[in-house]
Amino acid sequence: AAYETILVEQRGRVGWITLNRPNALNALNAQVSEEVAAAAEAFDADDGIGAIVVIGSEKAFAAGADIKEMESKTASEMRETDHFGAWDRFAAVRTPVIAAVSGYALGGGCELAMMCDIILAADTATFGQPEINLGVIPGMGGTQRLIRAVGSYKAAELILSGRLIKAEEAERIGLVSRVVPASDLLDEATTLATTIASKSLTSLRAAKATLDAAMQLSLAEGLAVEKREFAALFDTADQKEGMAAFREKRPPHFVHR
Ligand code: HXC
């Protein structure tokens, strides 16, 4: 597919999606959301891909939903077009997704990062939900995902005040899994994604589905999902291979099924 707002590339078993609207700090308009969703779905349909990385530029992962595109819309337009609906398709991919964040991840940019499974941050990264300054609220999952990531009082402070936080604070409160020097972000994302992608794809998908269930369900329901996903893996070639490799004291050769 020919994309205009993103760059898409496969390196080994890793699929890369680079947000590429440099003149708008990667603001997320409808075209970006459609293209990111389509690219992620294409990677997700490909058993040759075991991890996806979403990355922006040095200056901005994404400075938010496109304010200029939204400004003149009415409430019924926002509702009827499900303005951010394509992002639900992105959030639903089964393959692990890493956000590699450098520079601004604000509003929808922070929310896009939170749709990913892991957030790696350059030490230059800035996160925040500044929608309150625009007379609106987070609309791409921020009110729900931030609270699950950092707890209710931190999330409330950030969403109600619009205060921006630097990478170190984001790591301290649990929004970011690791902060790395900006010059190492690409290498660190590559290493992490390559490591993940080398595992059994079936078990990666089971792990992601179970982690997602933990965000949505009660403990009892989540434990039931875990029990089911765990048991199901015992009919896979990769479980037999992984355990045989352990017994034979050699690395596993997963066939990703
Ligand atoms: C549209 C944007 C944009 C955005 C930046 N630009 N952010 N366009 N939507 N979210 C554009 C600017 O208009 C400008 O275009 C160009 O990108 C460069 O931005 P500058 O502001 O000149 O850069 P700088 O001075 O370095 O400031 C960077 C910044 C600032 C601090 C990140 O751009 C900023 O505050 N952006 C908005 C952040 C924000 O509020 N995000 C939340 C969006 S709402 P021109 O053409 O002038 O050069 C959101 C809501 C989700 O995400 C759901 C709610 C409904």
Short mmCIF file of C-alpha atoms and ligand atoms in Angstrom, two decimals:
data_model
loop_
_atom_site.label_atom_id
_atom_site.label_comp_id
_atom_site.label_asym_id
_atom_site.label_seq_id
_atom_site.Cartn_x
_atom_site.Cartn_y
_atom_site.Cartn_z
CA ALA A 1 0.00 0.00 0.00
CA ALA A 2 1.15 3.54 -0.65
CA TYR A 3 1.05 5.58 2.54
CA GLU A 4 1.46 9.34 2.67
CA THR A 5 1.68 10.12 6.38
CA ILE A 6 3.69 7.15 7.62
CA LEU A 7 6.72 5.12 6.55
CA VAL A 8 6.44 1.37 6.80
CA GLU A 9 9.31 -1.07 6.79
CA GLN A 10 10.02 -4.67 7.74
CA ARG A 11 13.42 -5.53 9.25
CA GLY A 12 13.73 -9.19 10.08
CA ARG A 13 10.64 -10.17 12.07
CA VAL A 14 10.00 -6.57 13.19
CA GLY A 15 7.52 -4.24 11.48
CA TRP A 16 8.26 -0.52 11.77
CA ILE A 17 5.66 2.24 11.48
CA THR A 18 7.20 5.72 11.44
CA LEU A 19 4.81 8.65 11.85
CA ASN A 20 5.81 11.15 9.20
CA ARG A 21 4.02 14.50 9.22
CA PRO A 22 7.08 16.59 10.11
CA ASN A 23 5.37 19.93 9.43
CA ALA A 24 2.66 19.21 12.00
CA LEU A 25 4.78 17.45 14.67
CA ASN A 26 3.05 14.23 13.58
CA ALA A 27 -0.40 15.51 14.58
CA LEU A 28 -2.81 12.61 14.19
CA ASN A 29 -5.43 13.42 11.58
CA ALA A 30 -7.94 11.01 10.04
CA GLN A 31 -5.49 9.99 7.32
CA VAL A 32 -2.78 9.13 9.85
CA SER A 33 -5.19 7.03 11.90
CA GLU A 34 -6.40 5.13 8.80
CA GLU A 35 -2.84 4.53 7.62
CA VAL A 36 -1.48 3.45 11.00
CA ALA A 37 -4.44 1.10 11.50
CA ALA A 38 -4.04 -0.39 8.01
CA ALA A 39 -0.27 -0.85 8.37
CA ALA A 40 -0.63 -2.42 11.81
CA GLU A 41 -3.37 -4.76 10.57
CA ALA A 42 -1.21 -5.81 7.60
CA PHE A 43 1.71 -6.62 9.93
CA ASP A 44 -0.71 -8.40 12.26
CA ALA A 45 -1.91 -10.64 9.43
CA ASP A 46 1.68 -11.66 8.63
CA ASP A 47 3.17 -14.55 10.63
CA GLY A 48 6.59 -13.27 9.57
CA ILE A 49 6.14 -10.33 11.96
CA GLY A 50 6.57 -10.93 15.69
CA ALA A 51 6.69 -7.35 16.95
CA ILE A 52 5.71 -3.89 15.72
CA VAL A 53 7.47 -0.62 16.60
CA VAL A 54 5.71 2.74 16.32
CA ILE A 55 8.08 5.69 16.28
CA GLY A 56 7.95 9.38 15.40
CA SER A 57 10.68 11.93 14.84
CA GLU A 58 13.35 13.17 17.20
CA LYS A 59 11.23 16.24 18.02
CA ALA A 60 7.82 14.59 18.24
CA PHE A 61 6.35 11.14 18.62
CA ALA A 62 3.03 12.94 18.04
CA ALA A 63 1.85 16.32 19.35
CA GLY A 64 -1.73 15.13 19.58
CA ALA A 65 -4.85 14.70 17.55
CA ASP A 66 -4.95 17.26 14.72
CA ILE A 67 -6.47 20.33 16.37
CA LYS A 68 -6.99 22.15 13.07
CA GLU A 69 -8.95 19.20 11.67
CA MET A 70 -11.19 18.97 14.76
CA GLU A 71 -11.71 22.66 15.49
CA SER A 72 -14.87 23.32 13.46
CA LYS A 73 -16.59 19.97 14.05
CA THR A 74 -19.94 19.66 15.79
CA ALA A 75 -20.84 17.13 18.46
CA SER A 76 -22.98 15.13 16.08
CA GLU A 77 -20.19 15.04 13.50
CA MET A 78 -17.73 13.74 16.10
CA ARG A 79 -20.22 11.06 17.17
CA GLU A 80 -21.47 10.00 13.75
CA THR A 81 -18.08 9.73 12.09
CA ASP A 82 -16.58 8.05 15.18
CA HIS A 83 -13.70 10.47 14.62
CA PHE A 84 -11.08 8.32 16.39
CA GLY A 85 -12.58 4.93 15.44
CA ALA A 86 -9.61 3.76 13.35
CA TRP A 87 -7.52 3.76 16.54
CA ASP A 88 -9.71 0.97 17.93
CA ARG A 89 -8.45 -1.19 15.04
CA PHE A 90 -4.86 -0.31 15.93
CA ALA A 91 -5.41 -1.12 19.60
CA ALA A 92 -6.89 -4.49 18.62
CA VAL A 93 -3.83 -5.92 16.85
CA ARG A 94 -2.70 -9.21 18.41
CA THR A 95 1.03 -8.72 17.80
CA PRO A 96 3.06 -6.95 20.52
CA VAL A 97 3.53 -3.24 19.79
CA ILE A 98 6.29 -1.03 21.20
CA ALA A 99 6.01 2.77 21.20
CA ALA A 100 9.48 4.33 20.88
CA VAL A 101 8.93 7.90 22.04
CA SER A 102 11.26 10.82 21.43
CA GLY A 103 10.13 14.42 21.97
CA TYR A 104 6.45 15.29 22.38
CA ALA A 105 3.84 12.63 23.11
CA LEU A 106 0.92 14.88 23.94
CA GLY A 107 -2.83 14.37 23.94
CA GLY A 108 -3.61 11.79 21.27
CA GLY A 109 0.15 11.17 20.97
CA CYS A 110 0.33 10.07 24.60
CA GLU A 111 -2.86 8.07 24.06
CA LEU A 112 -1.39 6.36 20.99
CA ALA A 113 1.66 5.42 23.04
CA MET A 114 -0.64 3.99 25.71
CA MET A 115 -2.41 1.83 23.10
CA CYS A 116 0.95 0.10 22.62
CA ASP A 117 2.06 -2.70 24.94
CA ILE A 118 5.38 -1.17 25.92
CA ILE A 119 6.52 2.47 25.97
CA LEU A 120 10.26 3.06 25.56
CA ALA A 121 11.23 6.70 25.99
CA ALA A 122 14.19 8.80 24.98
CA ASP A 123 15.40 11.06 27.78
CA THR A 124 14.06 13.95 25.64
CA ALA A 125 10.49 12.66 25.72
CA THR A 126 7.63 14.78 27.09
CA PHE A 127 4.27 13.25 27.92
CA GLY A 128 0.98 14.84 28.82
CA GLN A 129 -2.74 15.18 28.31
CA PRO A 130 -3.14 18.93 27.61
CA GLU A 131 -6.64 18.65 26.12
CA ILE A 132 -8.08 20.55 29.10
CA ASN A 133 -6.29 23.64 27.73
CA LEU A 134 -8.33 23.30 24.53
CA GLY A 135 -11.68 23.05 26.29
CA VAL A 136 -11.97 19.30 25.74
CA ILE A 137 -10.83 16.05 27.38
CA PRO A 138 -8.71 13.12 26.21
CA GLY A 139 -10.69 11.30 23.51
CA MET A 140 -8.48 8.42 22.37
CA GLY A 141 -8.54 6.39 25.57
CA GLY A 142 -6.47 8.67 27.79
CA THR A 143 -8.89 8.93 30.69
CA GLN A 144 -9.15 5.16 30.92
CA ARG A 145 -5.64 3.96 30.08
CA LEU A 146 -3.69 6.61 32.03
CA ILE A 147 -5.56 5.79 35.23
CA ARG A 148 -4.74 2.10 34.79
CA ALA A 149 -1.09 2.92 34.12
CA VAL A 150 -0.36 5.42 36.89
CA GLY A 151 -3.27 5.28 39.33
CA SER A 152 -6.23 7.54 39.86
CA TYR A 153 -4.64 10.51 41.69
CA LYS A 154 -1.70 10.94 39.28
CA ALA A 155 -3.99 10.53 36.29
CA ALA A 156 -6.44 13.07 37.67
CA GLU A 157 -3.69 15.60 38.29
CA LEU A 158 -2.32 15.25 34.77
CA ILE A 159 -5.70 15.28 33.01
CA LEU A 160 -7.23 18.12 35.07
CA SER A 161 -4.18 20.40 35.04
CA GLY A 162 -2.75 19.56 31.62
CA ARG A 163 0.73 19.50 33.19
CA LEU A 164 3.40 17.97 30.97
CA ILE A 165 5.95 15.55 32.40
CA LYS A 166 9.44 14.62 31.31
CA ALA A 167 10.63 11.09 30.63
CA GLU A 168 12.10 10.50 34.11
CA GLU A 169 8.81 11.33 35.84
CA ALA A 170 6.91 9.23 33.31
CA GLU A 171 9.16 6.30 34.18
CA ARG A 172 8.84 6.90 37.92
CA ILE A 173 5.03 6.83 37.80
CA GLY A 174 4.92 3.74 35.60
CA LEU A 175 3.85 5.21 32.27
CA VAL A 176 7.15 4.33 30.60
CA SER A 177 8.94 1.00 30.87
CA ARG A 178 12.46 2.40 30.35
CA VAL A 179 14.22 5.70 29.59
CA VAL A 180 17.26 5.59 27.31
CA PRO A 181 19.58 8.28 25.94
CA ALA A 182 17.95 9.84 22.86
CA SER A 183 20.82 8.71 20.65
CA ASP A 184 20.19 5.09 21.68
CA LEU A 185 16.42 5.02 21.18
CA LEU A 186 16.49 3.32 17.77
CA ASP A 187 19.03 0.71 18.87
CA GLU A 188 17.18 -0.01 22.11
CA ALA A 189 13.84 -0.32 20.29
CA THR A 190 15.46 -2.61 17.72
CA THR A 191 17.00 -4.83 20.40
CA LEU A 192 13.80 -5.07 22.41
CA ALA A 193 11.58 -5.67 19.37
CA THR A 194 13.99 -8.25 17.92
CA THR A 195 14.12 -10.08 21.25
CA ILE A 196 10.33 -10.17 21.49
CA ALA A 197 9.91 -11.15 17.83
CA SER A 198 12.23 -14.14 18.29
CA LYS A 199 9.77 -15.76 20.71
CA SER A 200 6.90 -18.01 19.69
CA LEU A 201 4.29 -15.82 17.99
CA THR A 202 1.50 -17.94 19.42
CA SER A 203 2.70 -17.45 22.97
CA LEU A 204 3.30 -13.73 22.35
CA ARG A 205 -0.30 -13.37 21.22
CA ALA A 206 -1.56 -15.37 24.19
CA ALA A 207 0.49 -13.18 26.54
CA LYS A 208 -0.79 -9.97 24.95
CA ALA A 209 -4.41 -11.15 25.04
CA THR A 210 -4.04 -12.05 28.70
CA LEU A 211 -2.36 -8.74 29.58
CA ASP A 212 -5.17 -6.92 27.76
CA ALA A 213 -7.72 -8.95 29.71
CA ALA A 214 -6.12 -7.72 32.94
CA MET A 215 -6.88 -4.14 31.87
CA GLN A 216 -10.53 -4.93 31.24
CA LEU A 217 -11.72 -7.68 33.55
CA SER A 218 -12.06 -8.52 37.21
CA LEU A 219 -9.33 -10.63 38.83
CA ALA A 220 -11.49 -13.76 38.70
CA GLU A 221 -12.34 -13.26 35.04
CA GLY A 222 -8.73 -12.42 34.17
CA LEU A 223 -7.44 -15.52 35.92
CA ALA A 224 -9.95 -17.59 33.94
CA VAL A 225 -8.61 -16.08 30.71
CA GLU A 226 -5.06 -16.87 31.81
CA LYS A 227 -5.96 -20.46 32.63
CA ARG A 228 -7.58 -20.91 29.21
CA GLU A 229 -4.75 -19.23 27.24
CA PHE A 230 -2.09 -21.16 29.19
CA ALA A 231 -3.75 -24.53 28.56
CA ALA A 232 -4.33 -23.80 24.86
CA LEU A 233 -0.60 -23.37 24.27
CA PHE A 234 -0.05 -27.05 25.07
CA ASP A 235 -1.45 -27.97 21.64
CA THR A 236 1.18 -25.88 19.85
CA ALA A 237 4.38 -26.96 18.13
CA ASP A 238 6.21 -24.08 19.81
CA GLN A 239 5.39 -25.30 23.34
CA LYS A 240 6.73 -28.76 22.49
CA GLU A 241 9.83 -27.22 20.90
CA GLY A 242 10.42 -24.72 23.74
CA MET A 243 10.28 -27.41 26.41
CA ALA A 244 12.28 -29.95 24.38
CA ALA A 245 14.97 -27.32 23.84
CA PHE A 246 15.15 -26.73 27.58
CA ARG A 247 15.52 -30.44 28.26
CA GLU A 248 18.14 -30.80 25.51
CA LYS A 249 20.03 -27.73 26.76
CA ARG A 250 19.87 -25.89 23.40
CA PRO A 251 18.15 -22.73 22.13
CA PRO A 252 14.58 -23.22 20.85
CA HIS A 253 13.79 -23.03 17.14
CA PHE A 254 10.26 -21.72 17.11
CA VAL A 255 8.14 -22.18 14.01
CA HIS A 256 5.81 -19.51 15.38
CA ARG A 257 2.79 -21.72 15.59
C1 HXC B 1 -2.42 20.32 14.63
C2 HXC B 1 -0.30 20.87 15.31
C3 HXC B 1 -0.48 20.16 16.52
C4 HXC B 1 -1.73 19.52 16.73
C5 HXC B 1 1.49 21.01 16.51
N1 HXC B 1 0.93 21.37 15.35
N2 HXC B 1 0.65 20.28 17.25
N3 HXC B 1 -1.26 20.94 14.38
N4 HXC B 1 -2.66 19.63 15.76
N5 HXC B 1 -1.98 18.80 17.83
C6 HXC B 1 1.53 22.17 14.28
C7 HXC B 1 1.60 23.64 14.67
O1 HXC B 1 0.37 24.26 14.43
C8 HXC B 1 2.68 24.12 13.74
O2 HXC B 1 2.14 24.31 12.43
C9 HXC B 1 3.63 22.95 13.66
O3 HXC B 1 2.88 21.80 14.07
C10 HXC B 1 4.82 23.08 14.61
O4 HXC B 1 4.32 23.34 15.91
P1 HXC B 1 4.78 24.57 16.82
O5 HXC B 1 3.71 24.83 17.78
O6 HXC B 1 5.21 25.71 15.96
O7 HXC B 1 6.06 23.95 17.52
P2 HXC B 1 6.66 24.36 18.95
O8 HXC B 1 6.62 25.85 19.12
O9 HXC B 1 7.95 23.67 19.04
O10 HXC B 1 5.65 23.76 20.03
C11 HXC B 1 5.48 22.36 20.15
C12 HXC B 1 4.23 22.04 21.00
C13 HXC B 1 3.00 22.75 20.40
C14 HXC B 1 4.46 22.49 22.46
C15 HXC B 1 4.07 20.51 20.99
O11 HXC B 1 2.95 22.46 19.01
C16 HXC B 1 1.71 22.33 21.01
O12 HXC B 1 1.36 22.72 22.12
N6 HXC B 1 0.92 21.52 20.27
C17 HXC B 1 -0.39 21.09 20.68
C18 HXC B 1 -0.30 20.08 21.80
C19 HXC B 1 -1.70 19.66 22.22
O13 HXC B 1 -2.51 20.41 22.73
N7 HXC B 1 -2.01 18.39 21.97
C20 HXC B 1 -3.31 17.85 22.30
C21 HXC B 1 -4.12 17.93 21.08
S1 HXC B 1 -5.80 17.52 21.39
P3 HXC B 1 2.34 25.69 11.64
O14 HXC B 1 1.57 25.45 10.38
O15 HXC B 1 1.83 26.76 12.52
O16 HXC B 1 3.83 25.74 11.44
C22 HXC B 1 -5.85 15.88 21.41
C23 HXC B 1 -7.19 15.41 21.73
C24 HXC B 1 -7.49 13.97 21.63
O17 HXC B 1 -4.92 15.18 21.16
C25 HXC B 1 -8.94 13.82 21.88
C26 HXC B 1 -9.67 15.08 22.17
C27 HXC B 1 -10.92 15.30 21.41
#
